[in-house]
Amino acid sequence: MGVNSNRVEHFDNHETIFRIQTQTPSLEIHAVQLPPQRTTLHKLRHRVSEIFFPDDPLYRFKNQTCFKKFILALQYFFPIFQWAPNYNLTLLRSDLISGLTIASLAIPQGISYAKLANLPPIIGLYSSFVPPLIYSLLGSSRHLGVGPVSIASLVMGSMLSEKISYRQDPILYLGMAFTATFFAGVFQASLGILRLGFVIDFLSKATLVGFTGGAAIIVSLQQLKGLLGIVHFTSKMQIVPVMISVFNQRHEWSWQTILLGFGFLAFLMTTRHISLRKPKLFWVSAAAPLTSVILSTILVFLLKNKTHQISIIGHLPKGVNPPSSNMLFFNGPYLALAIKTGIITGILSLTEGIAVGRTFASLKNYQVDGNKEMMAIGLMNIAGSCSSCYVTTGSFSRSAVNYNAGAQTTVSNIIMAAAVLVTLLFLMPLFNYTPNVVLAAIIITAVIGLIDYQSAYKLWKVDKLDFLACLCSFFGVLFISVPLGLGIAVVISVIKILLHVTRPNTLVLGNIPGTLIFHNINQYKEASRVPSFLILAVESPIYFANSTYLQERILRWVREEEEHIKANDGASLKCIILDMTAVTAIDTSGLDTLCELRKMLEKRSLQLVLANPVGNVVEKLHKSKILDSFGLKGVYLTVGEAVADISSIWKAQP
């Protein structure tokens, strides 16, 4: 039975090569040509342009008058000048409704997120006034709702609290928060100006899913302090110390606080569920936080003689943002902490802001310029650091409400800022009796949606290495610390990139019957080996980092093919064809590897042939004189031409 099957396979192999030859009786063999010659300076300019200017931002300026170029430059740096000339009352009505709607969400969120960063609640309102005004001038997203966000607030609070306590030194803590915001803005704006936005791409989707999920759980557990009425609570941000503190302080639990907190938490979660089930009722969840603040404040005020155990916000100063440039630190022992905090919060807020902006832009079929957004968010934070604001960016919840409310332009941010201004000037005394427990319930409701278990499950199904990065980020945040958890995840993402670079895929190709197409024999079961040929594909550039591996792997393929031929009594191996379609680049180490591989195979009476090398690879092969060593019959345009031509040469030989 084994002998018969070997004979059948042997017959099929000869039939394969016969079929290729009969399909190409007059196949023209095309010469592999060198790309047009270019100077080194021209190549450098092209490469720099591809790296830093893939979108060709200057194409609008071509063949324009000086005045027109000035107008285009003004519109490029200040997008408000693009749409302002065509602004009308219809657009204003839509923006007015959406602006007031997000203001109802921004005011309680601003107060809550400031407490999350261990800052006075008033700082959260300040951060919902100046930054949106700056963004409305510089931002390119029509729907981005700007203000404090939970993740950046959590990270800033946890990193600064490790070295400085707000209770012990509030002035120093505030100065460090503003300084970190300044450096976050400088970092963000620099990425945009230098067009280095690809730096934030190292925070992969898998990393962010794990990080935000872990941070959401930590944030929620931290709110147990307010939800249970605990006074003496740990400042640590890991799950174990937090849970120990919760149960060690059981004697501080307040039944009044628990009743009020869980009641409003149930109300907020119900409204969120309604809006998720019926998107047209988005205003229900948008208005719920402000409604909770108003109702709880009235309730505590009316029962103030019986609710002494319920902690309240207390006095909040009236007035607009005071200047804070004099509080920025540019020297001293805490400067390094401020820079580190600024860079990490800057990266996180930038990633969230751009992702949110692009999400809603795609829904309305317009583009958001990533580099312009980096500059806008960065300048917004620099201005904010000088006006008593901390790190702000585009908030997903605020932007979703803005979009659903019908926002048409960034005027909705101006309307929101105006509503916050009215609150700062006239309404601050009304928040005096607002209970902290309601702010804790608002935070929990806001961050619970960050736990994206569906994306985590999808990662597990699609890419196990991405799922590992997600898990490491998640557990790193929960059990080690927020910045270290993020760092671990980034390292894993970089390792994944290095694995792809240093250990690229190599495939054995076979012929699809009836065609001159060659594909992976494991993917396409009908693809059959071509007798006397081993056709291999390399799916990556050939660099110093993977050249040795590729040489060893190709030699192993040769050995395994010879063993397969011997076991199946097939035609002896004579030629190895290297399909270089996916080899987009090669360096000197890669060139040396090809040369050495050709010599090693030659000693074993095996011919090495290259198929379809791309332009810059051919150019380097030519300049290094390696192309000459392969000869006229050593480089072909396609695998099909190589097989047909070499087979015909063998057939012509006596």
XYZ file of C-alpha atoms in Angstrom:
654
model
C 0.000 0.000 0.000
C 2.860 2.444 0.917
C 4.707 1.677 -2.350
C 1.572 2.315 -4.419
C 0.881 5.630 -2.659
C 4.501 6.701 -3.286
C 4.124 5.889 -6.981
C 0.866 7.864 -7.150
C 2.516 10.905 -5.533
C 5.536 10.539 -7.799
C 3.210 10.489 -10.815
C 1.284 13.530 -9.494
C 4.515 15.497 -9.079
C 5.605 14.825 -12.662
C 2.088 15.729 -13.773
C 2.454 19.075 -11.933
C 5.638 20.101 -13.751
C 4.202 18.830 -17.058
C 1.085 20.925 -16.458
C 3.143 24.075 -15.796
C 5.170 23.510 -18.958
C 2.095 22.894 -21.107
C 0.376 25.978 -19.697
C 3.352 28.124 -20.718
C 4.516 26.870 -24.147
C 5.403 30.380 -25.305
C 5.764 32.157 -21.965
C 7.831 35.313 -22.296
C 10.497 35.585 -19.625
C 10.636 39.156 -18.341
C 13.912 40.610 -17.163
C 14.063 42.016 -13.631
C 14.881 45.684 -14.064
C 16.645 48.158 -11.828
C 14.582 51.082 -10.508
C 15.263 54.575 -11.933
C 18.515 55.973 -10.624
C 18.151 58.595 -7.899
C 20.646 60.614 -5.913
C 21.232 59.909 -2.235
C 19.697 63.275 -1.336
C 16.560 62.477 -3.333
C 16.226 59.100 -1.599
C 16.685 60.727 1.804
C 14.076 63.368 1.056
C 11.618 60.723 -0.129
C 12.211 58.555 2.942
C 11.845 61.463 5.378
C 8.679 62.531 3.575
C 7.207 59.033 3.866
C 8.050 58.805 7.573
C 6.961 62.249 8.752
C 4.553 63.478 6.055
C 2.565 60.453 4.808
C -0.519 62.677 4.384
C 1.378 65.357 2.358
C -0.031 68.308 4.350
C 1.413 70.895 1.940
C -0.414 69.681 -1.174
C -3.080 72.412 -0.749
C -0.423 75.121 -1.074
C 0.770 74.088 -4.534
C 0.176 76.625 -7.326
C -1.510 79.122 -4.985
C -1.004 82.886 -4.625
C 0.740 84.290 -1.542
C -2.549 85.574 -0.123
C -4.266 82.227 -0.692
C -1.333 80.450 0.961
C -1.705 82.753 3.987
C -5.430 81.932 4.244
C -4.738 78.187 3.906
C -2.033 78.372 6.587
C -4.437 80.202 8.885
C -7.083 77.528 8.292
C -4.525 74.763 8.810
C -3.371 76.005 12.219
C -6.788 77.362 13.279
C -9.489 75.041 11.852
C -12.176 77.396 13.186
C -11.492 79.624 10.150
C -12.534 76.766 7.847
C -16.117 76.509 9.044
C -16.734 79.905 10.725
C -17.508 81.804 7.458
C -20.369 79.378 6.711
C -21.726 79.224 10.258
C -25.471 79.935 10.580
C -28.358 79.923 13.056
C -29.324 76.336 12.219
C -25.862 75.109 13.221
C -25.932 77.340 16.311
C -29.215 75.815 17.460
C -27.763 72.285 17.217
C -24.550 73.322 18.971
C -26.460 75.180 21.685
C -28.529 72.098 22.556
C -25.513 69.770 22.541
C -23.346 72.265 24.468
C -25.873 72.632 27.273
C -26.381 68.861 27.329
C -22.682 68.070 27.779
C -22.408 70.892 30.342
C -24.906 68.991 32.504
C -22.502 66.044 32.367
C -19.259 68.052 32.509
C -20.005 69.870 35.772
C -20.508 66.798 38.006
C -17.795 64.866 36.131
C -15.320 67.715 36.549
C -15.887 67.815 40.298
C -15.706 64.013 40.569
C -12.572 63.516 38.450
C -10.702 66.249 40.316
C -11.265 64.284 43.528
C -10.017 61.195 41.682
C -6.742 63.069 41.073
C -6.701 64.091 44.773
C -7.264 67.705 43.728
C -9.818 70.217 45.074
C -13.188 69.845 43.269
C -12.994 73.408 41.948
C -9.942 72.435 39.824
C -12.178 70.049 37.878
C -14.530 72.911 36.996
C -11.640 75.176 36.050
C -10.454 72.363 33.738
C -13.876 72.303 32.065
C -13.710 76.015 31.220
C -10.366 77.102 29.686
C -9.292 73.922 27.776
C -12.558 73.599 25.774
C -12.190 77.221 24.632
C -8.617 76.614 23.436
C -9.608 73.393 21.679
C -12.509 75.061 19.863
C -9.949 77.306 18.122
C -7.307 74.674 17.363
C -9.073 71.292 17.210
C -10.171 69.554 14.027
C -12.816 67.246 15.535
C -16.378 68.559 15.450
C -17.658 66.227 18.153
C -14.868 65.927 20.724
C -16.105 66.888 24.195
C -13.091 68.251 26.081
C -12.432 68.063 29.819
C -10.915 65.911 32.575
C -11.015 62.135 32.049
C -10.939 59.290 34.552
C -7.764 57.471 33.420
C -5.521 60.553 33.317
C -6.979 61.715 36.646
C -6.312 58.342 38.250
C -2.744 58.133 36.931
C -1.883 61.676 37.997
C -3.373 61.156 41.449
C -1.642 57.811 42.014
C 1.785 58.948 40.748
C 1.876 62.236 42.646
C 0.449 60.719 45.846
C 3.340 58.243 46.010
C 5.699 61.124 46.891
C 3.483 64.034 47.977
C 0.357 64.221 50.127
C -2.240 66.863 49.311
C -3.367 66.984 52.931
C 0.143 67.607 54.241
C 1.266 70.096 51.577
C -1.616 71.236 49.327
C 0.343 74.076 47.682
C 3.185 71.751 46.641
C 0.727 69.127 45.383
C -1.193 71.680 43.319
C 2.062 73.054 41.895
C 3.183 69.543 40.940
C -0.182 68.823 39.275
C 0.034 72.017 37.204
C 3.703 71.355 36.360
C 2.898 67.790 35.256
C 0.093 69.219 33.090
C 2.547 71.701 31.564
C 5.011 68.954 30.650
C 2.160 66.787 29.338
C 1.181 69.655 27.043
C 4.766 70.285 25.912
C 5.213 66.578 25.158
C 1.913 66.365 23.247
C 2.503 69.530 21.230
C 6.067 68.431 20.432
C 4.822 65.137 19.012
C 2.457 67.047 16.763
C 4.945 69.709 15.652
C 7.696 67.154 14.989
C 5.115 64.771 13.470
C 6.106 61.949 15.787
C 2.599 60.680 16.398
C 3.665 57.109 15.695
C 5.188 57.096 19.212
C 1.741 56.626 20.759
C 1.136 53.630 18.487
C 3.242 51.593 20.916
C 0.149 51.634 23.119
C -1.658 48.902 21.223
C -5.382 48.201 21.462
C -4.633 45.081 23.523
C -2.521 47.093 25.963
C -5.198 49.744 26.385
C -8.004 47.205 26.874
C -6.126 45.612 29.781
C -4.916 48.916 31.203
C -8.301 50.649 31.163
C -10.021 47.559 32.559
C -7.572 47.290 35.458
C -7.672 51.048 36.069
C -11.485 50.995 36.058
C -11.524 48.326 38.772
C -8.947 50.221 40.856
C -10.903 53.471 40.455
C -14.147 51.744 41.440
C -12.585 50.136 44.511
C -11.067 53.470 45.532
C -14.578 54.935 45.529
C -15.568 52.532 48.307
C -14.074 55.146 50.618
C -16.837 57.583 49.682
C -19.491 54.945 49.086
C -19.090 53.436 52.571
C -18.293 56.676 54.396
C -14.745 55.638 55.418
C -12.599 58.502 56.749
C -9.167 56.875 57.158
C -8.425 55.136 53.868
C -5.237 53.928 52.203
C -3.607 56.136 49.574
C -2.202 53.083 47.755
C -3.633 52.131 44.371
C -3.243 48.335 44.398
C -6.183 45.989 44.873
C -4.812 44.189 47.955
C -4.112 47.289 50.146
C -7.432 48.820 49.059
C -9.466 45.747 50.061
C -7.536 45.393 53.338
C -8.279 49.033 54.130
C -11.983 48.570 53.331
C -12.411 45.690 55.799
C -10.033 47.039 58.448
C -12.099 50.217 58.669
C -15.469 48.487 59.071
C -16.131 50.491 62.207
C -16.169 53.668 60.082
C -18.860 52.423 57.709
C -21.882 54.724 57.746
C -25.300 53.233 57.058
C -26.632 56.652 55.997
C -23.828 57.070 53.456
C -24.230 53.491 52.212
C -27.991 53.908 51.752
C -27.630 57.206 49.919
C -24.662 56.047 47.811
C -26.054 52.729 46.640
C -29.435 54.331 45.978
C -27.956 56.871 43.581
C -25.560 54.276 42.146
C -28.567 52.110 41.248
C -30.261 55.171 39.699
C -27.183 56.047 37.623
C -26.628 52.463 36.467
C -30.301 52.186 35.466
C -30.160 55.352 33.371
C -26.932 54.138 31.749
C -28.591 50.812 30.885
C -31.589 52.633 29.366
C -29.363 54.778 27.155
C -27.335 51.764 26.028
C -30.468 49.836 25.111
C -32.118 52.819 23.387
C -29.530 55.257 21.952
C -32.231 57.846 21.209
C -32.638 58.243 24.965
C -28.983 59.293 25.358
C -30.110 62.365 27.314
C -31.344 60.122 30.152
C -27.820 59.029 31.144
C -26.361 62.442 30.208
C -28.666 64.281 32.609
C -28.477 61.633 35.361
C -25.200 62.840 37.029
C -26.390 66.446 37.363
C -29.812 65.229 38.477
C -28.145 63.086 41.145
C -26.043 66.014 42.346
C -29.090 68.294 42.589
C -31.330 65.739 44.312
C -28.667 64.563 46.770
C -27.689 68.156 47.606
C -31.307 69.090 48.329
C -31.775 65.908 50.389
C -28.663 66.473 52.504
C -29.517 70.170 52.977
C -33.050 69.356 54.183
C -31.772 66.631 56.531
C -28.546 68.381 57.570
C -29.348 68.016 61.263
C -29.714 64.238 60.897
C -26.974 63.430 58.380
C -23.794 64.452 60.194
C -22.083 61.225 59.126
C -22.457 62.032 55.418
C -19.368 63.817 54.106
C -20.030 66.875 51.913
C -17.905 68.896 49.475
C -18.060 72.072 51.531
C -17.207 75.578 50.414
C -16.145 76.112 46.800
C -14.766 79.540 45.834
C -16.625 81.594 43.234
C -14.884 83.165 40.266
C -12.982 82.277 37.104
C -9.686 80.413 36.925
C -6.911 82.179 38.830
C -3.489 82.258 37.094
C -1.149 79.442 38.158
C 1.995 80.050 36.092
C 3.757 81.167 39.281
C 3.129 77.704 40.771
C 5.012 75.795 38.055
C 8.244 74.062 39.140
C 11.225 73.933 36.793
C 13.807 72.844 39.358
C 13.965 71.125 42.696
C 13.762 67.515 43.923
C 10.288 66.836 42.463
C 10.970 67.997 38.906
C 11.672 64.452 37.660
C 8.376 63.240 39.155
C 6.482 66.050 37.420
C 8.102 65.265 34.050
C 7.445 61.513 34.379
C 3.840 62.087 35.450
C 3.336 64.572 32.632
C 4.686 62.267 29.933
C 2.654 59.243 31.071
C -0.602 61.184 31.521
C 0.149 63.010 28.275
C 0.478 59.769 26.316
C -2.665 58.291 27.841
C -4.795 61.390 27.342
C -3.464 61.862 23.806
C -4.257 58.256 22.899
C -7.785 58.561 24.249
C -8.434 61.967 22.691
C -7.287 61.025 19.191
C -9.038 57.641 19.303
C -12.327 59.254 20.366
C -12.017 62.017 17.761
C -11.351 59.548 14.943
C -14.212 57.299 16.087
C -16.852 60.013 15.728
C -15.226 61.495 12.617
C -15.614 58.135 10.860
C -19.320 58.119 11.719
C -19.773 61.479 9.968
C -17.334 60.748 7.126
C -14.727 63.431 7.778
C -11.049 63.222 8.693
C -9.261 64.178 11.889
C -5.618 65.164 11.456
C -3.709 63.295 14.184
C -0.765 65.700 14.259
C -3.015 68.766 14.440
C -4.947 67.120 17.265
C -1.694 66.532 19.154
C -0.795 70.198 18.805
C -4.303 71.298 19.824
C -4.454 69.055 22.894
C -0.869 69.942 23.833
C -1.375 73.726 23.565
C -4.662 73.327 25.413
C -2.869 71.669 28.339
C -0.026 74.213 28.314
C -2.592 77.016 28.552
C -4.498 75.030 31.163
C -1.418 74.581 33.374
C -1.140 78.398 33.554
C -4.818 78.811 34.467
C -5.308 76.338 37.350
C -6.274 73.354 35.171
C -4.904 69.823 35.168
C -4.579 67.343 32.278
C -7.574 67.347 29.931
C -8.398 65.628 26.649
C -11.357 64.371 24.649
C -13.670 62.368 26.881
C -15.481 59.399 25.336
C -18.622 59.792 27.455
C -18.773 63.544 26.864
C -18.092 63.150 23.131
C -20.746 60.443 22.790
C -23.313 62.722 24.421
C -22.137 65.614 22.229
C -22.512 63.500 19.082
C -25.927 62.112 20.020
C -27.166 65.587 20.976
C -26.505 66.715 17.400
C -23.320 68.780 17.685
C -22.209 70.234 14.331
C -19.023 72.150 15.223
C -16.689 72.875 18.135
C -19.036 75.709 19.161
C -20.652 73.082 21.411
C -17.452 73.206 23.485
C -17.748 77.015 23.684
C -21.363 76.675 24.875
C -20.298 74.121 27.484
C -17.487 76.416 28.672
C -19.978 79.298 28.922
C -22.286 77.145 31.080
C -19.345 76.219 33.320
C -18.425 79.938 33.533
C -21.936 80.804 34.741
C -21.619 78.026 37.311
C -18.237 79.335 38.497
C -19.489 82.910 38.806
C -22.921 82.420 40.351
C -23.767 78.835 41.309
C -20.837 77.631 43.434
C -22.599 78.048 46.828
C -25.227 75.558 45.657
C -22.628 72.759 45.745
C -21.800 73.348 49.411
C -24.019 70.475 50.614
C -23.286 68.083 47.735
C -22.363 64.712 49.332
C -19.061 63.117 48.341
C -20.800 59.756 48.144
C -22.744 60.874 45.056
C -19.495 61.899 43.366
C -18.170 58.392 44.102
C -21.294 56.886 42.509
C -20.848 59.107 39.421
C -17.214 58.000 39.032
C -18.087 54.303 39.374
C -20.818 54.644 36.748
C -18.457 56.477 34.384
C -15.547 54.038 34.624
C -17.513 50.788 34.707
C -17.956 51.060 30.949
C -14.174 50.946 30.504
C -14.156 47.242 31.421
C -14.378 45.895 27.880
C -14.619 42.144 28.419
C -15.924 41.604 24.872
C -12.714 43.027 23.371
C -10.645 40.896 25.751
C -12.508 37.766 24.613
C -11.980 38.770 20.972
C -8.239 39.137 21.649
C -8.185 35.603 23.064
C -9.939 34.252 19.986
C -7.815 36.146 17.440
C -4.324 36.685 18.884
C -3.052 34.940 22.016
C 0.024 37.176 22.280
C -2.173 40.278 22.244
C -4.298 38.647 24.936
C -1.154 38.052 27.018
C -0.254 41.762 26.704
C -3.810 42.608 27.767
C -3.611 40.327 30.830
C -0.192 41.636 31.871
C -1.447 45.200 31.640
C -4.606 44.320 33.566
C -2.945 42.441 36.432
C 0.021 44.827 36.476
C -2.317 47.728 37.193
C -4.283 45.744 39.775
C -1.407 44.274 41.769
C 1.704 46.399 41.100
C 0.921 49.997 40.141
C -0.739 51.971 37.383
C 2.439 53.239 35.631
C 4.317 49.951 36.048
C 1.342 47.978 34.745
C 1.296 50.183 31.689
C 5.062 49.849 31.310
C 4.893 46.044 31.436
C 2.243 46.017 28.731
C 4.253 48.334 26.485
C 7.340 46.121 26.932
C 5.304 43.058 25.913
C 3.995 44.919 22.851
C 7.561 45.855 21.868
C 8.694 42.241 22.405
C 5.877 41.154 20.091
C 7.163 43.538 17.410
C 10.713 42.247 17.897
C 9.505 38.651 17.577
C 7.844 39.463 14.257
C 11.013 41.177 13.041
C 13.555 38.631 14.286
C 11.494 35.495 13.615
C 9.602 36.145 10.372
C 7.356 33.622 8.663
C 8.795 31.394 5.956
C 6.436 29.298 3.847
C 6.630 26.449 1.353
C 4.691 27.329 -1.798
C 2.935 24.976 -4.184
C 1.210 25.380 -7.535
C -2.566 25.866 -7.693
C -3.766 23.444 -10.444
C -4.759 25.128 -13.694
C -2.933 28.362 -12.873
C 0.519 29.884 -12.587
C -0.293 30.910 -9.009
C 1.850 29.622 -6.155
C 0.561 29.638 -2.586
C 1.177 28.208 0.867
C 0.680 24.434 0.694
C -0.655 24.371 4.266
C -3.279 27.023 3.545
C -4.344 25.690 0.135
C -4.678 21.919 0.204
C -4.995 21.753 -3.601
C -1.575 23.402 -4.000
C 0.983 20.781 -4.986
C 4.764 20.692 -4.778
C 6.690 21.123 -8.036
C 9.163 18.238 -8.586
C 12.858 19.122 -8.169
C 11.896 22.569 -6.851
C 11.602 23.904 -3.318
C 9.727 27.223 -3.452
C 10.009 29.307 -0.296
C 8.468 32.677 0.604
C 9.920 35.073 3.186
C 7.312 37.383 4.707
C 9.447 40.228 6.045
C 12.399 42.485 5.283
C 15.789 40.791 5.693
C 17.788 42.647 8.337
C 20.726 41.998 10.616
C 18.212 40.996 13.297
C 16.754 38.083 11.307
C 19.353 37.209 8.643
C 20.999 34.421 10.644
C 17.623 32.952 11.591
C 16.469 32.999 7.948
C 19.632 31.263 6.770
C 19.215 28.512 9.363
C 15.480 28.179 8.652
C 15.973 27.945 4.867
C 18.631 25.253 5.288
C 16.254 23.383 7.545
C 13.527 23.617 4.869
C 16.000 22.162 2.371
C 16.856 19.279 4.700
C 13.174 18.542 5.418
C 12.347 18.661 1.690
C 15.125 16.186 0.905
C 13.833 13.862 3.625
C 10.297 14.196 2.230
C 11.545 13.368 -1.294
C 13.472 10.370 -0.022
C 10.502 9.067 1.941
C 8.185 9.417 -1.060
C 10.633 8.288 -3.753
C 10.329 11.642 -5.539
C 12.510 13.485 -8.026
C 15.732 14.755 -6.520
C 15.886 18.371 -5.390
C 17.771 20.638 -7.798
C 16.584 24.212 -7.276
C 15.437 26.457 -4.411
C 13.326 29.451 -5.457
C 13.097 32.272 -2.935
C 9.927 34.314 -3.460
C 10.916 37.817 -2.323
C 7.588 39.570 -2.971
C 7.175 40.411 0.728
C 10.844 41.296 1.282
C 10.342 45.057 1.236
C 13.887 45.921 2.353
C 17.318 44.377 2.867
C 20.479 45.571 4.605
C 24.135 44.554 4.251
C 23.716 41.646 6.674
C 20.835 40.366 4.567
C 22.915 40.695 1.395
C 25.770 38.728 2.988
C 23.299 36.053 4.056
C 21.963 35.616 0.501
C 25.506 35.409 -0.861
C 26.585 32.870 1.758
C 23.401 30.836 1.316
C 23.956 30.657 -2.454
C 27.513 29.367 -1.921
C 26.426 26.778 0.651
C 23.703 25.440 -1.637
C 26.042 25.459 -4.640
C 28.408 23.119 -2.780
C 25.475 20.728 -2.459
C 24.728 21.017 -6.216
C 21.619 23.054 -5.540
C 20.714 26.223 -7.411
C 19.347 29.286 -5.544
C 17.004 31.513 -7.535
C 15.349 34.790 -6.494
C 11.847 35.681 -7.652
C 10.206 39.112 -7.762
C 12.625 41.192 -5.677
C 11.255 44.737 -5.149
C 12.987 47.843 -6.471
C 15.210 48.867 -3.563
C 16.215 45.226 -2.962
C 17.250 44.817 -6.629
C 19.177 48.073 -6.398
C 21.159 46.890 -3.371
C 21.771 43.491 -4.952
C 23.150 45.272 -8.009
C 25.352 47.728 -6.100
C 26.810 44.954 -3.942
C 27.639 42.915 -7.090
C 25.651 39.980 -5.675
C 23.262 40.170 -8.619
C 26.151 39.325 -10.950
C 26.945 36.170 -8.966
C 23.392 34.877 -9.498
C 23.731 35.235 -13.262
C 21.085 35.738 -15.935
C 19.115 32.665 -14.816
C 19.284 33.468 -11.109
C 16.682 36.243 -10.805
C 13.135 36.118 -12.243
C 10.116 38.384 -12.215
C 7.692 35.712 -10.957
C 7.854 32.233 -9.472
C 5.867 30.898 -12.458
C 8.412 32.241 -14.950
C 11.271 30.798 -12.875
C 9.738 27.312 -12.756
C 8.821 27.314 -16.456
C 12.189 28.626 -17.673
C 14.388 26.438 -15.480
C 12.276 23.350 -16.290
C 12.641 24.021 -20.019
C 16.431 24.355 -19.604
C 16.562 20.996 -17.809
C 14.374 19.431 -20.481
C 16.686 20.711 -23.254
C 19.736 19.215 -21.581
C 20.746 15.741 -22.931
